[in-house]
């Protein structure tokens, strides 16, 4: 994900320096310095030799996080794009471990493919991903370093790289922690989204920490449910079409007539539960 761990161990340097110094016990200080410079320079050159060959990529999981889209929808967008471009999806396919340590598929895209993907997203989504690209490319430039040809400069570079390594390691650990937490949330929402059982107003109200009457009034106030006498508490058609509610005929006992009657009842779906939670977060809980 654009991070490069520079494994610069002080003991490793000192072992090589000590070994070379032992072979030049009778050498002048300048000769010893030359050996140390040569050893450190060789190590640094070997360290950076592979970095330029590794292109910066961005995973579909990170794109989903940055854009706020579901990961499966981002995967679908990428597959469709690669198919239209005539590119082999296997070239970009990767894997990640979810919260339950299961291996799940993802895509790792270079800059060109991500730019093409973003052309179909809105401005806010594009801006979030582009900002992240700037960070990744800045980290990539750490690999383009001119190696000093003197001992003092080389040692300063080692110390600088060690500090940058620590900083990047902390950033990677924080990002991995965030991705693990996000993966747990995604799995949780996917389970709710795909749940088969429907929630009646009483059960739904409890999930939102309120009572049945206040829950229904809140939905009526926000024009989600109707207020008409003969269609009271029925969802407006657009919310039915979106799959947020299902209307079922339920039997109930009428205390006045003493008879069992049937009436329509709006039941919240798993998809609707996620949507309503986001709706409440956006519009506030006043009235609930």
CSV table of C-alpha atoms in Angstrom, one decimal:
chain,number,residue,atom,x,y,z
A,1,UNK,CA,0.0,0.0,0.0
A,2,UNK,CA,2.8,2.4,-0.8
A,3,UNK,CA,4.8,1.7,2.3
A,4,UNK,CA,8.4,0.6,2.2
A,5,UNK,CA,10.1,-0.8,5.3
A,6,UNK,CA,13.8,0.0,5.4
A,7,UNK,CA,15.4,-2.7,7.5
A,8,UNK,CA,18.5,-0.8,8.7
A,9,UNK,CA,19.9,-2.5,11.7
A,10,UNK,CA,22.7,-0.8,13.6
A,11,UNK,CA,24.2,-4.1,14.7
A,12,UNK,CA,24.3,-5.2,11.1
A,13,UNK,CA,26.3,-2.2,10.1
A,14,UNK,CA,28.7,-2.5,13.0
A,15,UNK,CA,29.3,-6.2,12.3
A,16,UNK,CA,30.4,-5.4,8.7
A,17,UNK,CA,32.4,-2.4,9.8
A,18,UNK,CA,34.1,-4.4,12.6
A,19,UNK,CA,34.9,-7.3,10.2
A,20,UNK,CA,36.4,-4.9,7.6
A,21,UNK,CA,38.3,-3.0,10.2
A,22,UNK,CA,39.9,-6.2,11.6
A,23,UNK,CA,41.3,-7.0,8.2
A,24,UNK,CA,43.0,-3.5,8.2
A,25,UNK,CA,44.5,-3.3,11.6
A,26,UNK,CA,47.7,-1.8,10.3
A,27,UNK,CA,45.9,0.5,7.9
A,28,UNK,CA,45.8,4.3,8.3
A,29,UNK,CA,42.6,6.1,9.7
A,30,UNK,CA,41.9,7.2,6.1
A,31,UNK,CA,41.9,3.6,4.9
A,32,UNK,CA,39.6,2.5,7.7
A,33,UNK,CA,37.2,5.3,6.9
A,34,UNK,CA,37.2,4.3,3.3
A,35,UNK,CA,36.3,0.7,4.2
A,36,UNK,CA,33.5,1.9,6.4
A,37,UNK,CA,32.2,4.3,3.7
A,38,UNK,CA,32.3,1.5,1.2
A,39,UNK,CA,30.5,-0.9,3.4
A,40,UNK,CA,27.7,1.5,4.3
A,41,UNK,CA,27.3,2.7,0.7
A,42,UNK,CA,27.0,-0.8,-0.6
A,43,UNK,CA,24.3,-1.6,2.0
A,44,UNK,CA,22.3,1.5,1.2
A,45,UNK,CA,22.6,0.8,-2.6
A,46,UNK,CA,21.3,-2.8,-2.0
A,47,UNK,CA,18.5,-1.5,0.2
A,48,UNK,CA,17.2,0.9,-2.4
A,49,UNK,CA,17.8,-1.2,-5.5
A,50,UNK,CA,14.4,-2.8,-5.5
A,51,UNK,CA,12.2,0.2,-4.5
A,52,UNK,CA,11.9,1.7,-8.0
A,53,UNK,CA,10.7,-1.6,-9.4
A,54,UNK,CA,7.6,-1.7,-7.1
A,55,UNK,CA,4.8,0.5,-8.6
A,56,UNK,CA,2.5,2.3,-6.2
A,57,UNK,CA,-0.9,0.7,-6.0
A,58,UNK,CA,-4.1,1.3,-4.2
A,59,UNK,CA,-6.3,-1.5,-3.0
A,60,UNK,CA,-10.1,-1.7,-3.7
A,61,UNK,CA,-10.5,-1.9,0.1
A,62,UNK,CA,-8.8,1.5,0.6
A,63,UNK,CA,-10.8,3.0,-2.3
A,64,UNK,CA,-14.0,1.8,-0.6
A,65,UNK,CA,-13.0,3.4,2.7
A,66,UNK,CA,-12.0,6.7,1.1
A,67,UNK,CA,-15.2,7.0,-1.0
A,68,UNK,CA,-17.6,5.6,1.5
A,69,UNK,CA,-18.8,2.9,-1.0
A,70,UNK,CA,-19.4,-0.7,-0.1
A,71,UNK,CA,-16.3,-2.8,-0.9
A,72,UNK,CA,-18.4,-5.3,-3.0
A,73,UNK,CA,-19.7,-2.4,-5.1
A,74,UNK,CA,-16.2,-1.1,-5.7
A,75,UNK,CA,-15.1,-4.6,-6.7
A,76,UNK,CA,-18.1,-4.7,-9.1
A,77,UNK,CA,-17.1,-1.4,-10.6
A,78,UNK,CA,-13.5,-2.5,-11.1
A,79,UNK,CA,-14.5,-5.8,-12.8
A,80,UNK,CA,-16.8,-4.0,-15.2
A,81,UNK,CA,-14.1,-1.4,-16.0
A,82,UNK,CA,-11.4,-4.0,-16.6
A,83,UNK,CA,-13.7,-6.0,-18.8
A,84,UNK,CA,-14.6,-2.9,-20.9
A,85,UNK,CA,-10.8,-2.1,-21.2
A,86,UNK,CA,-10.0,-5.7,-22.2
A,87,UNK,CA,-7.7,-6.1,-19.3
A,88,UNK,CA,-7.2,-9.4,-17.3
A,89,UNK,CA,-8.6,-8.9,-13.8
A,90,UNK,CA,-6.2,-11.6,-12.5
A,91,UNK,CA,-3.3,-9.2,-13.1
A,92,UNK,CA,-4.7,-6.8,-10.5
A,93,UNK,CA,-6.3,-9.4,-8.1
A,94,UNK,CA,-5.1,-9.7,-4.5
A,95,UNK,CA,-6.3,-10.9,-1.1
A,96,UNK,CA,-6.8,-9.5,2.4
A,97,UNK,CA,-7.7,-11.0,5.7
A,98,UNK,CA,-11.0,-9.9,7.2
A,99,UNK,CA,-12.0,-9.6,10.8
A,100,UNK,CA,-12.5,-13.3,11.1
A,101,UNK,CA,-9.1,-14.0,9.5
A,102,UNK,CA,-10.7,-15.2,6.3
A,103,UNK,CA,-9.0,-14.6,3.0
A,104,UNK,CA,-11.2,-12.3,0.9
A,105,UNK,CA,-10.5,-11.0,-2.7
A,106,UNK,CA,-9.6,-7.5,-3.5
A,107,UNK,CA,-7.9,-5.5,-6.3
A,108,UNK,CA,-4.7,-3.6,-6.3
A,109,UNK,CA,-4.8,-0.9,-8.9
A,110,UNK,CA,-2.0,1.3,-10.3
A,111,UNK,CA,-2.6,5.1,-10.8
A,112,UNK,CA,-4.0,4.8,-14.4
A,113,UNK,CA,-6.7,2.3,-13.5
A,114,UNK,CA,-7.7,4.2,-10.4
A,115,UNK,CA,-8.0,7.5,-12.3
A,116,UNK,CA,-10.3,5.7,-14.9
A,117,UNK,CA,-12.4,4.3,-12.0
A,118,UNK,CA,-12.7,7.7,-10.4
A,119,UNK,CA,-14.2,9.2,-13.6
A,120,UNK,CA,-17.5,7.6,-12.6
A,121,UNK,CA,-17.5,8.8,-9.0
A,122,UNK,CA,-18.5,12.2,-7.7
A,123,UNK,CA,-16.2,15.1,-6.9
A,124,UNK,CA,-16.0,14.4,-3.1
A,125,UNK,CA,-15.0,10.8,-3.7
A,126,UNK,CA,-12.4,11.7,-6.4
A,127,UNK,CA,-10.9,14.3,-4.1
A,128,UNK,CA,-10.5,11.8,-1.2
A,129,UNK,CA,-8.7,9.3,-3.4
A,130,UNK,CA,-6.5,11.9,-5.1
A,131,UNK,CA,-5.3,13.2,-1.7
A,132,UNK,CA,-4.4,9.7,-0.7
A,133,UNK,CA,-2.5,9.3,-4.0
A,134,UNK,CA,-0.4,12.3,-3.1
A,135,UNK,CA,0.6,10.6,0.2
A,136,UNK,CA,1.5,7.3,-1.5
A,137,UNK,CA,3.6,9.0,-4.2
A,138,UNK,CA,5.4,11.1,-1.6
A,139,UNK,CA,6.3,7.9,0.2
A,140,UNK,CA,7.4,6.4,-3.0
A,141,UNK,CA,9.9,9.3,-3.5
A,142,UNK,CA,11.7,8.1,-0.4
A,143,UNK,CA,13.3,5.5,-2.7
A,144,UNK,CA,14.8,8.1,-4.9
A,145,UNK,CA,17.7,9.1,-2.6
A,146,UNK,CA,21.2,10.2,-3.6
A,147,UNK,CA,23.6,8.1,-1.5
A,148,UNK,CA,26.4,10.3,0.0
A,149,UNK,CA,30.1,9.4,-0.9
A,150,UNK,CA,31.4,10.3,2.6
A,151,UNK,CA,31.1,8.7,6.0
A,152,UNK,CA,29.5,11.6,7.8
A,153,UNK,CA,26.9,12.0,5.1
A,154,UNK,CA,26.2,8.3,5.0
A,155,UNK,CA,25.7,8.0,8.7
A,156,UNK,CA,23.4,11.1,8.7
A,157,UNK,CA,21.3,9.4,5.9
A,158,UNK,CA,21.1,6.2,8.0
A,159,UNK,CA,19.8,8.1,11.0
A,160,UNK,CA,17.3,10.0,8.8
A,161,UNK,CA,16.0,6.8,7.2
A,162,UNK,CA,15.7,5.2,10.6
A,163,UNK,CA,13.5,8.1,11.8
A,164,UNK,CA,11.4,7.9,8.6
A,165,UNK,CA,11.2,4.1,9.0
A,166,UNK,CA,9.8,4.5,12.5
A,167,UNK,CA,7.3,7.2,11.3
A,168,UNK,CA,6.1,5.0,8.3
A,169,UNK,CA,5.8,2.0,10.5
A,170,UNK,CA,3.6,3.8,12.9
A,171,UNK,CA,1.5,5.1,10.0
A,172,UNK,CA,1.2,1.6,8.6
A,173,UNK,CA,0.2,0.1,11.9
A,174,UNK,CA,-2.4,2.8,12.4
A,175,UNK,CA,-3.8,2.2,8.9
A,176,UNK,CA,-3.9,-1.6,9.4
A,177,UNK,CA,-5.7,-1.0,12.7
A,178,UNK,CA,-8.2,1.2,11.0
A,179,UNK,CA,-8.7,-1.2,8.1
A,180,UNK,CA,-9.3,-4.1,10.6
A,181,UNK,CA,-11.9,-2.0,12.4
A,182,UNK,CA,-13.5,-1.0,9.1
A,183,UNK,CA,-13.5,-4.6,7.9
A,184,UNK,CA,-15.4,-5.6,11.1
A,185,UNK,CA,-18.0,-2.8,10.4
A,186,UNK,CA,-18.3,-3.9,6.8
A,187,UNK,CA,-18.9,-7.5,7.8
A,188,UNK,CA,-21.5,-6.4,10.4
A,189,UNK,CA,-23.4,-4.2,7.9
A,190,UNK,CA,-23.3,-7.0,5.3
A,191,UNK,CA,-24.8,-9.4,7.8
A,192,UNK,CA,-27.6,-6.9,8.6
A,193,UNK,CA,-28.1,-6.0,4.9
A,194,UNK,CA,-28.5,-9.7,4.0
A,195,UNK,CA,-30.7,-10.7,6.9
A,196,UNK,CA,-34.0,-12.3,6.0
A,197,UNK,CA,-36.1,-11.5,9.0
A,198,UNK,CA,-38.1,-8.3,9.0
A,199,UNK,CA,-38.5,-5.9,11.9
A,200,UNK,CA,-41.9,-4.7,13.1
A,201,UNK,CA,-42.2,-1.2,14.5
A,202,UNK,CA,-41.8,-2.3,18.1
A,203,UNK,CA,-38.5,-4.2,17.4
A,204,UNK,CA,-37.1,-1.5,15.1
A,205,UNK,CA,-37.9,1.1,17.8
A,206,UNK,CA,-35.9,-0.8,20.4
A,207,UNK,CA,-32.9,-0.9,18.1
A,208,UNK,CA,-33.0,2.9,17.9
A,209,UNK,CA,-33.4,3.3,21.6
A,210,UNK,CA,-37.0,4.6,21.5
A,211,UNK,CA,-40.6,3.5,21.8
A,212,UNK,CA,-43.0,2.4,19.0
A,213,UNK,CA,-45.1,5.5,19.0
A,214,UNK,CA,-42.1,7.9,18.8
A,215,UNK,CA,-40.5,5.8,16.1
A,216,UNK,CA,-43.6,5.9,13.9
A,217,UNK,CA,-44.1,9.6,14.5
A,218,UNK,CA,-40.5,10.3,13.6
A,219,UNK,CA,-40.9,8.4,10.3
A,220,UNK,CA,-44.2,10.3,9.6
A,221,UNK,CA,-42.6,13.7,10.4
A,222,UNK,CA,-39.8,13.0,7.9
A,223,UNK,CA,-42.3,11.8,5.2
A,224,UNK,CA,-41.0,8.2,5.2
A,225,UNK,CA,-44.4,6.9,6.4
A,226,UNK,CA,-47.8,8.3,5.4
A,227,UNK,CA,-50.1,10.1,7.7
A,228,UNK,CA,-53.3,9.6,5.8
A,229,UNK,CA,-56.2,8.1,7.8
A,230,UNK,CA,-56.6,5.0,5.6
A,231,UNK,CA,-52.9,4.6,4.8
A,232,UNK,CA,-51.4,5.7,8.1
A,233,UNK,CA,-47.9,4.3,8.8
A,234,UNK,CA,-47.6,2.9,5.2
A,235,UNK,CA,-44.2,3.7,3.5
A,236,UNK,CA,-44.2,6.0,0.5
A,237,UNK,CA,-43.7,4.1,-2.7
A,238,UNK,CA,-40.1,5.2,-3.2
A,239,UNK,CA,-39.0,3.6,0.1
A,240,UNK,CA,-40.7,0.4,-0.9
A,241,UNK,CA,-39.1,0.4,-4.3
A,242,UNK,CA,-35.7,1.0,-2.6
A,243,UNK,CA,-36.2,-2.2,-0.5
A,244,UNK,CA,-36.2,-0.4,2.8
A,245,UNK,CA,-39.6,-1.7,3.8
A,246,UNK,CA,-42.0,-4.6,3.1
A,247,UNK,CA,-45.7,-4.5,3.7
A,248,UNK,CA,-47.2,-7.6,5.2
A,249,UNK,CA,-50.7,-8.5,6.2
A,250,UNK,CA,-50.8,-9.2,9.9
A,251,UNK,CA,-53.5,-10.6,12.2
A,252,UNK,CA,-54.4,-8.7,15.4
A,253,UNK,CA,-57.1,-8.9,18.1
A,254,UNK,CA,-59.6,-5.9,18.2
A,255,UNK,CA,-60.5,-5.2,21.8
A,256,UNK,CA,-63.6,-3.3,20.8
A,257,UNK,CA,-65.1,-5.9,18.5
A,258,UNK,CA,-63.6,-9.0,20.1
A,259,UNK,CA,-62.7,-10.2,16.7
A,260,UNK,CA,-59.4,-11.1,14.9
A,261,UNK,CA,-58.7,-8.6,12.2
A,262,UNK,CA,-56.1,-8.3,9.5
A,263,UNK,CA,-54.3,-5.1,8.6
A,264,UNK,CA,-51.2,-4.1,6.6
A,265,UNK,CA,-48.0,-3.5,8.6
A,266,UNK,CA,-44.8,-1.8,7.4
A,267,UNK,CA,-41.8,-4.0,8.3
A,268,UNK,CA,-38.2,-2.7,8.1
A,269,UNK,CA,-35.8,-4.8,6.1
A,270,UNK,CA,-32.1,-5.3,6.8
A,271,UNK,CA,-31.2,-2.9,4.0
A,272,UNK,CA,-33.7,-0.4,5.5
A,273,UNK,CA,-32.2,-0.7,9.0
A,274,UNK,CA,-28.8,0.4,7.7
A,275,UNK,CA,-30.3,3.2,5.6
A,276,UNK,CA,-32.5,4.4,8.5
A,277,UNK,CA,-29.5,4.5,10.8
A,278,UNK,CA,-27.6,6.6,8.3
A,279,UNK,CA,-30.7,8.8,7.8
A,280,UNK,CA,-30.9,9.5,11.6
A,281,UNK,CA,-27.2,10.2,11.9
A,282,UNK,CA,-27.6,12.8,9.1
A,283,UNK,CA,-30.9,14.3,10.1
A,284,UNK,CA,-30.7,14.1,13.9
A,285,UNK,CA,-32.7,12.3,16.6
A,286,UNK,CA,-35.1,15.1,17.5
A,287,UNK,CA,-38.5,13.4,17.9
A,288,UNK,CA,-37.2,9.9,18.6
